[in-house]
Amino acid sequence: DESGLKDALAEGGYVMLTQDITLTSAQTISKDTTLDLNGCKLTVTSNGDEDGNTAGLTVKSGVTATITDSKEIGEIKNNDSNYVLCNEGTMILSGGVQITAFSTDSGAVGNFGNLTVENASVKGGRFSFSNGGDSILVVNDGHFETESTYGAVYGNTDTNITLNGGTFTAENSKTAVEMASGNLVVKEGAVLTVSSDAEAGDVFKFTDAASST
């Protein structure tokens, strides 16, 4: 239940859901944790907590958290306008875990640390991933889709982004990746889909402070 999950997240270690749970307050992960959705759904309905964390789940600096799903059908979703997940430490998304945002006011996943996506599905949000604060994002596989007019991935403040694989879909945007600052590497395994009226030069949007390789 909600109380049990809160206690388990506070304790850290291996945490596995055994039923669908709704959290009525945002939660902070302050100890190394593996959260296994185990095919269940985790819904966060809060706009934040007393410490000012506005994401559904926030991984704090210095902490390593793996969010996975041993049955590949589990989902985390946030019903408000903030991040579903916010990473300030080290986060790994694996096991095909599904992240769903119902608002385009904020990115689905905010990354301000080191985020590795082994295999995940991220749907919704202003961007699938919003990155800043000298962060690192490495995506190896998964499906990432937004209906916003902004794109699938955003990088700022000296972000380093590497897209080794995965499908990135932003059919209402001409741009798949927007880089205000930092460096972007896109490998052949990554597939990018944008609006039908886009031209080749629209797919990646850079400012003077960003670069690509």
PDB file of C-alpha atoms in Angstrom:
ATOM      1  CA  ASP A   1       0.000   0.000   0.000  1.00  0.00           C
ATOM      2  CA  GLU A   2       0.993   3.684  -0.098  1.00  0.00           C
ATOM      3  CA  SER A   3       2.389   3.743   3.425  1.00  0.00           C
ATOM      4  CA  GLY A   4       4.433   0.607   2.859  1.00  0.00           C
ATOM      5  CA  LEU A   5       5.912   1.930  -0.378  1.00  0.00           C
ATOM      6  CA  LYS A   6       6.882   5.222   1.259  1.00  0.00           C
ATOM      7  CA  ASP A   7       8.652   3.349   4.046  1.00  0.00           C
ATOM      8  CA  ALA A   8      10.420   1.065   1.571  1.00  0.00           C
ATOM      9  CA  LEU A   9      11.638   3.956  -0.596  1.00  0.00           C
ATOM     10  CA  ALA A  10      12.930   5.739   2.502  1.00  0.00           C
ATOM     11  CA  GLU A  11      14.841   2.587   3.524  1.00  0.00           C
ATOM     12  CA  GLY A  12      16.364   1.962   0.081  1.00  0.00           C
ATOM     13  CA  GLY A  13      17.586  -1.356  -1.292  1.00  0.00           C
ATOM     14  CA  TYR A  14      15.415  -3.597  -3.479  1.00  0.00           C
ATOM     15  CA  VAL A  15      11.759  -2.541  -3.618  1.00  0.00           C
ATOM     16  CA  MET A  16       9.208  -4.566  -5.617  1.00  0.00           C
ATOM     17  CA  LEU A  17       5.574  -3.621  -6.087  1.00  0.00           C
ATOM     18  CA  THR A  18       2.971  -6.331  -5.633  1.00  0.00           C
ATOM     19  CA  GLN A  19      -0.090  -4.215  -6.498  1.00  0.00           C
ATOM     20  CA  ASP A  20      -1.051  -0.968  -8.226  1.00  0.00           C
ATOM     21  CA  ILE A  21      -0.370   1.967  -5.893  1.00  0.00           C
ATOM     22  CA  THR A  22      -1.322   5.650  -5.892  1.00  0.00           C
ATOM     23  CA  LEU A  23       1.000   8.034  -4.067  1.00  0.00           C
ATOM     24  CA  THR A  24      -0.713  11.193  -2.829  1.00  0.00           C
ATOM     25  CA  SER A  25       2.610  12.951  -2.203  1.00  0.00           C
ATOM     26  CA  ALA A  26       5.817  13.282  -4.195  1.00  0.00           C
ATOM     27  CA  GLN A  27       8.629  11.017  -2.994  1.00  0.00           C
ATOM     28  CA  THR A  28      12.379  11.530  -2.718  1.00  0.00           C
ATOM     29  CA  ILE A  29      14.841   8.660  -3.112  1.00  0.00           C
ATOM     30  CA  SER A  30      17.756   9.440  -0.811  1.00  0.00           C
ATOM     31  CA  LYS A  31      19.379   5.992  -0.596  1.00  0.00           C
ATOM     32  CA  ASP A  32      20.572   3.606  -3.307  1.00  0.00           C
ATOM     33  CA  THR A  33      17.433   1.854  -4.536  1.00  0.00           C
ATOM     34  CA  THR A  34      16.175  -0.582  -7.149  1.00  0.00           C
ATOM     35  CA  LEU A  35      12.471  -0.112  -7.787  1.00  0.00           C
ATOM     36  CA  ASP A  36      10.903  -3.042  -9.646  1.00  0.00           C
ATOM     37  CA  LEU A  37       7.374  -2.262 -10.818  1.00  0.00           C
ATOM     38  CA  ASN A  38       6.740  -5.996 -11.291  1.00  0.00           C
ATOM     39  CA  GLY A  39       4.045  -5.302 -13.881  1.00  0.00           C
ATOM     40  CA  CYS A  40       2.163  -2.887 -11.597  1.00  0.00           C
ATOM     41  CA  LYS A  41       1.133   0.738 -12.038  1.00  0.00           C
ATOM     42  CA  LEU A  42       2.448   3.532  -9.825  1.00  0.00           C
ATOM     43  CA  THR A  43       0.507   6.803  -9.991  1.00  0.00           C
ATOM     44  CA  VAL A  44       1.600  10.029  -8.280  1.00  0.00           C
ATOM     45  CA  THR A  45      -1.143  12.630  -7.836  1.00  0.00           C
ATOM     46  CA  SER A  46       0.777  15.285  -5.886  1.00  0.00           C
ATOM     47  CA  ASN A  47       2.210  18.606  -7.077  1.00  0.00           C
ATOM     48  CA  GLY A  48       5.193  18.271  -4.741  1.00  0.00           C
ATOM     49  CA  ASP A  49       6.419  17.752  -1.192  1.00  0.00           C
ATOM     50  CA  GLU A  50       7.382  19.954   1.734  1.00  0.00           C
ATOM     51  CA  ASP A  51      11.027  20.083   0.589  1.00  0.00           C
ATOM     52  CA  GLY A  52      10.153  21.668  -2.752  1.00  0.00           C
ATOM     53  CA  ASN A  53      10.579  18.555  -4.911  1.00  0.00           C
ATOM     54  CA  THR A  54       7.961  18.770  -7.629  1.00  0.00           C
ATOM     55  CA  ALA A  55       8.532  15.514  -9.523  1.00  0.00           C
ATOM     56  CA  GLY A  56       6.628  12.330  -8.768  1.00  0.00           C
ATOM     57  CA  LEU A  57       9.897  10.640  -7.793  1.00  0.00           C
ATOM     58  CA  THR A  58      13.178  12.534  -7.282  1.00  0.00           C
ATOM     59  CA  VAL A  59      16.571  10.818  -7.069  1.00  0.00           C
ATOM     60  CA  LYS A  60      18.873  12.986  -4.975  1.00  0.00           C
ATOM     61  CA  SER A  61      22.507  13.834  -5.700  1.00  0.00           C
ATOM     62  CA  GLY A  62      24.953  11.075  -4.725  1.00  0.00           C
ATOM     63  CA  VAL A  63      22.267   8.392  -4.938  1.00  0.00           C
ATOM     64  CA  THR A  64      21.971   5.590  -7.514  1.00  0.00           C
ATOM     65  CA  ALA A  65      18.482   4.409  -8.430  1.00  0.00           C
ATOM     66  CA  THR A  66      17.461   1.744 -10.920  1.00  0.00           C
ATOM     67  CA  ILE A  67      13.843   1.815 -12.035  1.00  0.00           C
ATOM     68  CA  THR A  68      12.918  -1.350 -13.836  1.00  0.00           C
ATOM     69  CA  ASP A  69      10.091  -3.767 -14.534  1.00  0.00           C
ATOM     70  CA  SER A  70      10.625  -7.510 -14.392  1.00  0.00           C
ATOM     71  CA  LYS A  71       7.405  -8.093 -16.371  1.00  0.00           C
ATOM     72  CA  GLU A  72       7.837  -5.266 -18.936  1.00  0.00           C
ATOM     73  CA  ILE A  73       4.290  -3.920 -18.523  1.00  0.00           C
ATOM     74  CA  GLY A  74       4.652  -1.761 -15.405  1.00  0.00           C
ATOM     75  CA  GLU A  75       4.052   1.978 -15.561  1.00  0.00           C
ATOM     76  CA  ILE A  76       4.816   5.133 -13.575  1.00  0.00           C
ATOM     77  CA  LYS A  77       2.616   8.129 -14.291  1.00  0.00           C
ATOM     78  CA  ASN A  78       2.125  11.572 -12.813  1.00  0.00           C
ATOM     79  CA  ASN A  79      -1.235  13.319 -13.015  1.00  0.00           C
ATOM     80  CA  ASP A  80       0.052  16.867 -12.497  1.00  0.00           C
ATOM     81  CA  SER A  81       2.101  19.257 -14.635  1.00  0.00           C
ATOM     82  CA  ASN A  82       5.562  18.369 -13.323  1.00  0.00           C
ATOM     83  CA  TYR A  83       8.193  15.734 -14.102  1.00  0.00           C
ATOM     84  CA  VAL A  84       7.203  12.127 -13.560  1.00  0.00           C
ATOM     85  CA  LEU A  85      10.837  11.422 -12.643  1.00  0.00           C
ATOM     86  CA  CYS A  86      13.618  13.842 -11.739  1.00  0.00           C
ATOM     87  CA  ASN A  87      17.207  12.656 -11.527  1.00  0.00           C
ATOM     88  CA  GLU A  88      19.816  14.634  -9.606  1.00  0.00           C
ATOM     89  CA  GLY A  89      22.098  11.631  -9.002  1.00  0.00           C
ATOM     90  CA  THR A  90      22.529   8.459 -11.060  1.00  0.00           C
ATOM     91  CA  MET A  91      19.477   6.812 -12.597  1.00  0.00           C
ATOM     92  CA  ILE A  92      19.070   3.724 -14.752  1.00  0.00           C
ATOM     93  CA  LEU A  93      15.840   2.922 -16.591  1.00  0.00           C
ATOM     94  CA  SER A  94      15.567  -0.701 -17.706  1.00  0.00           C
ATOM     95  CA  GLY A  95      13.241  -3.651 -18.213  1.00  0.00           C
ATOM     96  CA  GLY A  96      10.995  -1.748 -20.624  1.00  0.00           C
ATOM     97  CA  VAL A  97       9.582   0.353 -17.782  1.00  0.00           C
ATOM     98  CA  GLN A  98       6.854   2.730 -18.978  1.00  0.00           C
ATOM     99  CA  ILE A  99       6.863   6.414 -17.977  1.00  0.00           C
ATOM    100  CA  THR A 100       3.736   8.419 -18.839  1.00  0.00           C
ATOM    101  CA  ALA A 101       3.218  12.178 -18.478  1.00  0.00           C
ATOM    102  CA  PHE A 102      -0.220  13.730 -19.010  1.00  0.00           C
ATOM    103  CA  SER A 103       0.916  17.323 -19.427  1.00  0.00           C
ATOM    104  CA  THR A 104       3.028  19.171 -22.005  1.00  0.00           C
ATOM    105  CA  ASP A 105       3.984  21.878 -19.491  1.00  0.00           C
ATOM    106  CA  SER A 106       7.038  19.940 -18.324  1.00  0.00           C
ATOM    107  CA  GLY A 107       9.295  17.175 -19.562  1.00  0.00           C
ATOM    108  CA  ALA A 108       8.337  13.617 -18.678  1.00  0.00           C
ATOM    109  CA  VAL A 109      11.782  12.938 -17.231  1.00  0.00           C
ATOM    110  CA  GLY A 110      14.019  15.692 -15.883  1.00  0.00           C
ATOM    111  CA  ASN A 111      17.719  14.837 -15.801  1.00  0.00           C
ATOM    112  CA  PHE A 112      20.266  16.882 -13.878  1.00  0.00           C
ATOM    113  CA  GLY A 113      22.688  14.041 -13.153  1.00  0.00           C
ATOM    114  CA  ASN A 114      23.733  10.874 -14.965  1.00  0.00           C
ATOM    115  CA  LEU A 115      20.885   8.983 -16.676  1.00  0.00           C
ATOM    116  CA  THR A 116      21.276   5.744 -18.619  1.00  0.00           C
ATOM    117  CA  VAL A 117      18.285   4.301 -20.458  1.00  0.00           C
ATOM    118  CA  GLU A 118      18.874   0.628 -21.202  1.00  0.00           C
ATOM    119  CA  ASN A 119      15.292  -0.015 -22.334  1.00  0.00           C
ATOM    120  CA  ALA A 120      12.254   2.074 -21.468  1.00  0.00           C
ATOM    121  CA  SER A 121       9.130   3.655 -22.914  1.00  0.00           C
ATOM    122  CA  VAL A 122       8.502   7.349 -22.227  1.00  0.00           C
ATOM    123  CA  LYS A 123       5.300   8.948 -23.463  1.00  0.00           C
ATOM    124  CA  GLY A 124       4.034  12.497 -23.149  1.00  0.00           C
ATOM    125  CA  GLY A 125       5.569  15.604 -21.663  1.00  0.00           C
ATOM    126  CA  ARG A 126       6.868  18.761 -23.298  1.00  0.00           C
ATOM    127  CA  PHE A 127       9.924  16.623 -24.060  1.00  0.00           C
ATOM    128  CA  SER A 128      10.502  12.970 -23.238  1.00  0.00           C
ATOM    129  CA  PHE A 129      13.778  14.028 -21.618  1.00  0.00           C
ATOM    130  CA  SER A 130      14.687  17.523 -20.379  1.00  0.00           C
ATOM    131  CA  ASN A 131      18.379  17.719 -19.484  1.00  0.00           C
ATOM    132  CA  GLY A 132      20.369  20.430 -17.729  1.00  0.00           C
ATOM    133  CA  GLY A 133      23.014  21.161 -15.130  1.00  0.00           C
ATOM    134  CA  ASP A 134      26.059  19.447 -16.756  1.00  0.00           C
ATOM    135  CA  SER A 135      24.046  16.246 -17.006  1.00  0.00           C
ATOM    136  CA  ILE A 136      24.755  13.106 -19.021  1.00  0.00           C
ATOM    137  CA  LEU A 137      22.083  11.160 -20.921  1.00  0.00           C
ATOM    138  CA  VAL A 138      22.816   7.863 -22.680  1.00  0.00           C
ATOM    139  CA  VAL A 139      19.950   6.084 -24.439  1.00  0.00           C
ATOM    140  CA  ASN A 140      20.550   2.550 -25.701  1.00  0.00           C
ATOM    141  CA  ASP A 141      17.042   1.333 -26.523  1.00  0.00           C
ATOM    142  CA  GLY A 142      13.360   2.089 -26.043  1.00  0.00           C
ATOM    143  CA  HIS A 143      10.452   4.119 -27.369  1.00  0.00           C
ATOM    144  CA  PHE A 144      10.073   7.839 -26.668  1.00  0.00           C
ATOM    145  CA  GLU A 145       7.060   9.778 -27.898  1.00  0.00           C
ATOM    146  CA  THR A 146       5.633  13.234 -27.316  1.00  0.00           C
ATOM    147  CA  GLU A 147       2.622  14.978 -28.835  1.00  0.00           C
ATOM    148  CA  SER A 148       4.008  18.438 -28.056  1.00  0.00           C
ATOM    149  CA  THR A 149       5.349  20.855 -30.667  1.00  0.00           C
ATOM    150  CA  TYR A 150       8.798  20.975 -29.068  1.00  0.00           C
ATOM    151  CA  GLY A 151      10.491  17.633 -29.717  1.00  0.00           C
ATOM    152  CA  ALA A 152      11.541  14.454 -27.942  1.00  0.00           C
ATOM    153  CA  VAL A 153      14.817  15.485 -26.284  1.00  0.00           C
ATOM    154  CA  TYR A 154      16.087  18.797 -24.877  1.00  0.00           C
ATOM    155  CA  GLY A 155      19.581  19.631 -23.674  1.00  0.00           C
ATOM    156  CA  ASN A 156      20.817  22.710 -21.822  1.00  0.00           C
ATOM    157  CA  THR A 157      23.666  23.858 -19.540  1.00  0.00           C
ATOM    158  CA  ASP A 158      26.528  21.787 -21.018  1.00  0.00           C
ATOM    159  CA  THR A 159      24.527  18.584 -21.276  1.00  0.00           C
ATOM    160  CA  ASN A 160      26.140  15.597 -23.001  1.00  0.00           C
ATOM    161  CA  ILE A 161      23.593  13.425 -24.824  1.00  0.00           C
ATOM    162  CA  THR A 162      24.317  10.160 -26.631  1.00  0.00           C
ATOM    163  CA  LEU A 163      21.545   8.385 -28.534  1.00  0.00           C
ATOM    164  CA  ASN A 164      22.868   4.920 -29.363  1.00  0.00           C
ATOM    165  CA  GLY A 165      19.458   3.445 -30.128  1.00  0.00           C
ATOM    166  CA  GLY A 166      15.733   3.735 -29.596  1.00  0.00           C
ATOM    167  CA  THR A 167      12.898   5.387 -31.482  1.00  0.00           C
ATOM    168  CA  PHE A 168      12.138   9.059 -30.881  1.00  0.00           C
ATOM    169  CA  THR A 169       8.805  10.320 -32.195  1.00  0.00           C
ATOM    170  CA  ALA A 170       7.582  13.928 -32.236  1.00  0.00           C
ATOM    171  CA  GLU A 171       4.998  13.961 -35.020  1.00  0.00           C
ATOM    172  CA  ASN A 172       3.681  17.433 -34.080  1.00  0.00           C
ATOM    173  CA  SER A 173       7.143  18.983 -34.153  1.00  0.00           C
ATOM    174  CA  LYS A 174       9.667  19.582 -36.910  1.00  0.00           C
ATOM    175  CA  THR A 175      12.424  19.084 -34.347  1.00  0.00           C
ATOM    176  CA  ALA A 176      13.406  15.804 -32.683  1.00  0.00           C
ATOM    177  CA  VAL A 177      16.254  17.126 -30.521  1.00  0.00           C
ATOM    178  CA  GLU A 178      16.807  20.689 -29.314  1.00  0.00           C
ATOM    179  CA  MET A 179      20.206  21.596 -27.862  1.00  0.00           C
ATOM    180  CA  ALA A 180      20.543  24.994 -26.210  1.00  0.00           C
ATOM    181  CA  SER A 181      23.935  24.019 -24.811  1.00  0.00           C
ATOM    182  CA  GLY A 182      26.147  20.947 -24.705  1.00  0.00           C
ATOM    183  CA  ASN A 183      27.044  18.136 -27.084  1.00  0.00           C
ATOM    184  CA  LEU A 184      24.883  15.632 -28.964  1.00  0.00           C
ATOM    185  CA  VAL A 185      25.961  12.280 -30.421  1.00  0.00           C
ATOM    186  CA  VAL A 186      23.473  10.299 -32.520  1.00  0.00           C
ATOM    187  CA  LYS A 187      24.399   6.787 -33.661  1.00  0.00           C
ATOM    188  CA  GLU A 188      22.876   4.785 -36.512  1.00  0.00           C
ATOM    189  CA  GLY A 189      20.731   2.738 -34.136  1.00  0.00           C
ATOM    190  CA  ALA A 190      18.588   5.740 -33.177  1.00  0.00           C
ATOM    191  CA  VAL A 191      15.450   6.362 -35.269  1.00  0.00           C
ATOM    192  CA  LEU A 192      13.980   9.890 -35.275  1.00  0.00           C
ATOM    193  CA  THR A 193      10.481  10.724 -36.558  1.00  0.00           C
ATOM    194  CA  VAL A 194       9.149  14.284 -36.829  1.00  0.00           C
ATOM    195  CA  SER A 195       6.267  16.066 -38.579  1.00  0.00           C
ATOM    196  CA  SER A 196       5.762  15.446 -42.281  1.00  0.00           C
ATOM    197  CA  ASP A 197       6.430  19.102 -43.186  1.00  0.00           C
ATOM    198  CA  ALA A 198       9.914  19.115 -41.641  1.00  0.00           C
ATOM    199  CA  GLU A 199      13.027  19.576 -43.741  1.00  0.00           C
ATOM    200  CA  ALA A 200      16.364  17.924 -43.072  1.00  0.00           C
ATOM    201  CA  GLY A 201      17.709  21.001 -41.303  1.00  0.00           C
ATOM    202  CA  ASP A 202      14.779  21.078 -38.867  1.00  0.00           C
ATOM    203  CA  VAL A 203      15.344  17.719 -37.178  1.00  0.00           C
ATOM    204  CA  PHE A 204      18.146  18.987 -34.914  1.00  0.00           C
ATOM    205  CA  LYS A 205      17.948  22.478 -33.455  1.00  0.00           C
ATOM    206  CA  PHE A 206      21.152  24.022 -32.093  1.00  0.00           C
ATOM    207  CA  THR A 207      22.157  27.337 -30.593  1.00  0.00           C
ATOM    208  CA  ASP A 208      25.715  28.690 -30.799  1.00  0.00           C
ATOM    209  CA  ALA A 209      26.583  26.988 -27.505  1.00  0.00           C
ATOM    210  CA  ALA A 210      25.688  23.468 -28.661  1.00  0.00           C
ATOM    211  CA  SER A 211      27.455  21.001 -30.929  1.00  0.00           C
ATOM    212  CA  SER A 212      26.944  17.590 -32.487  1.00  0.00           C
ATOM    213  CA  THR A 213      29.138  14.686 -33.556  1.00  0.00           C
TER     214      THR A 213
END
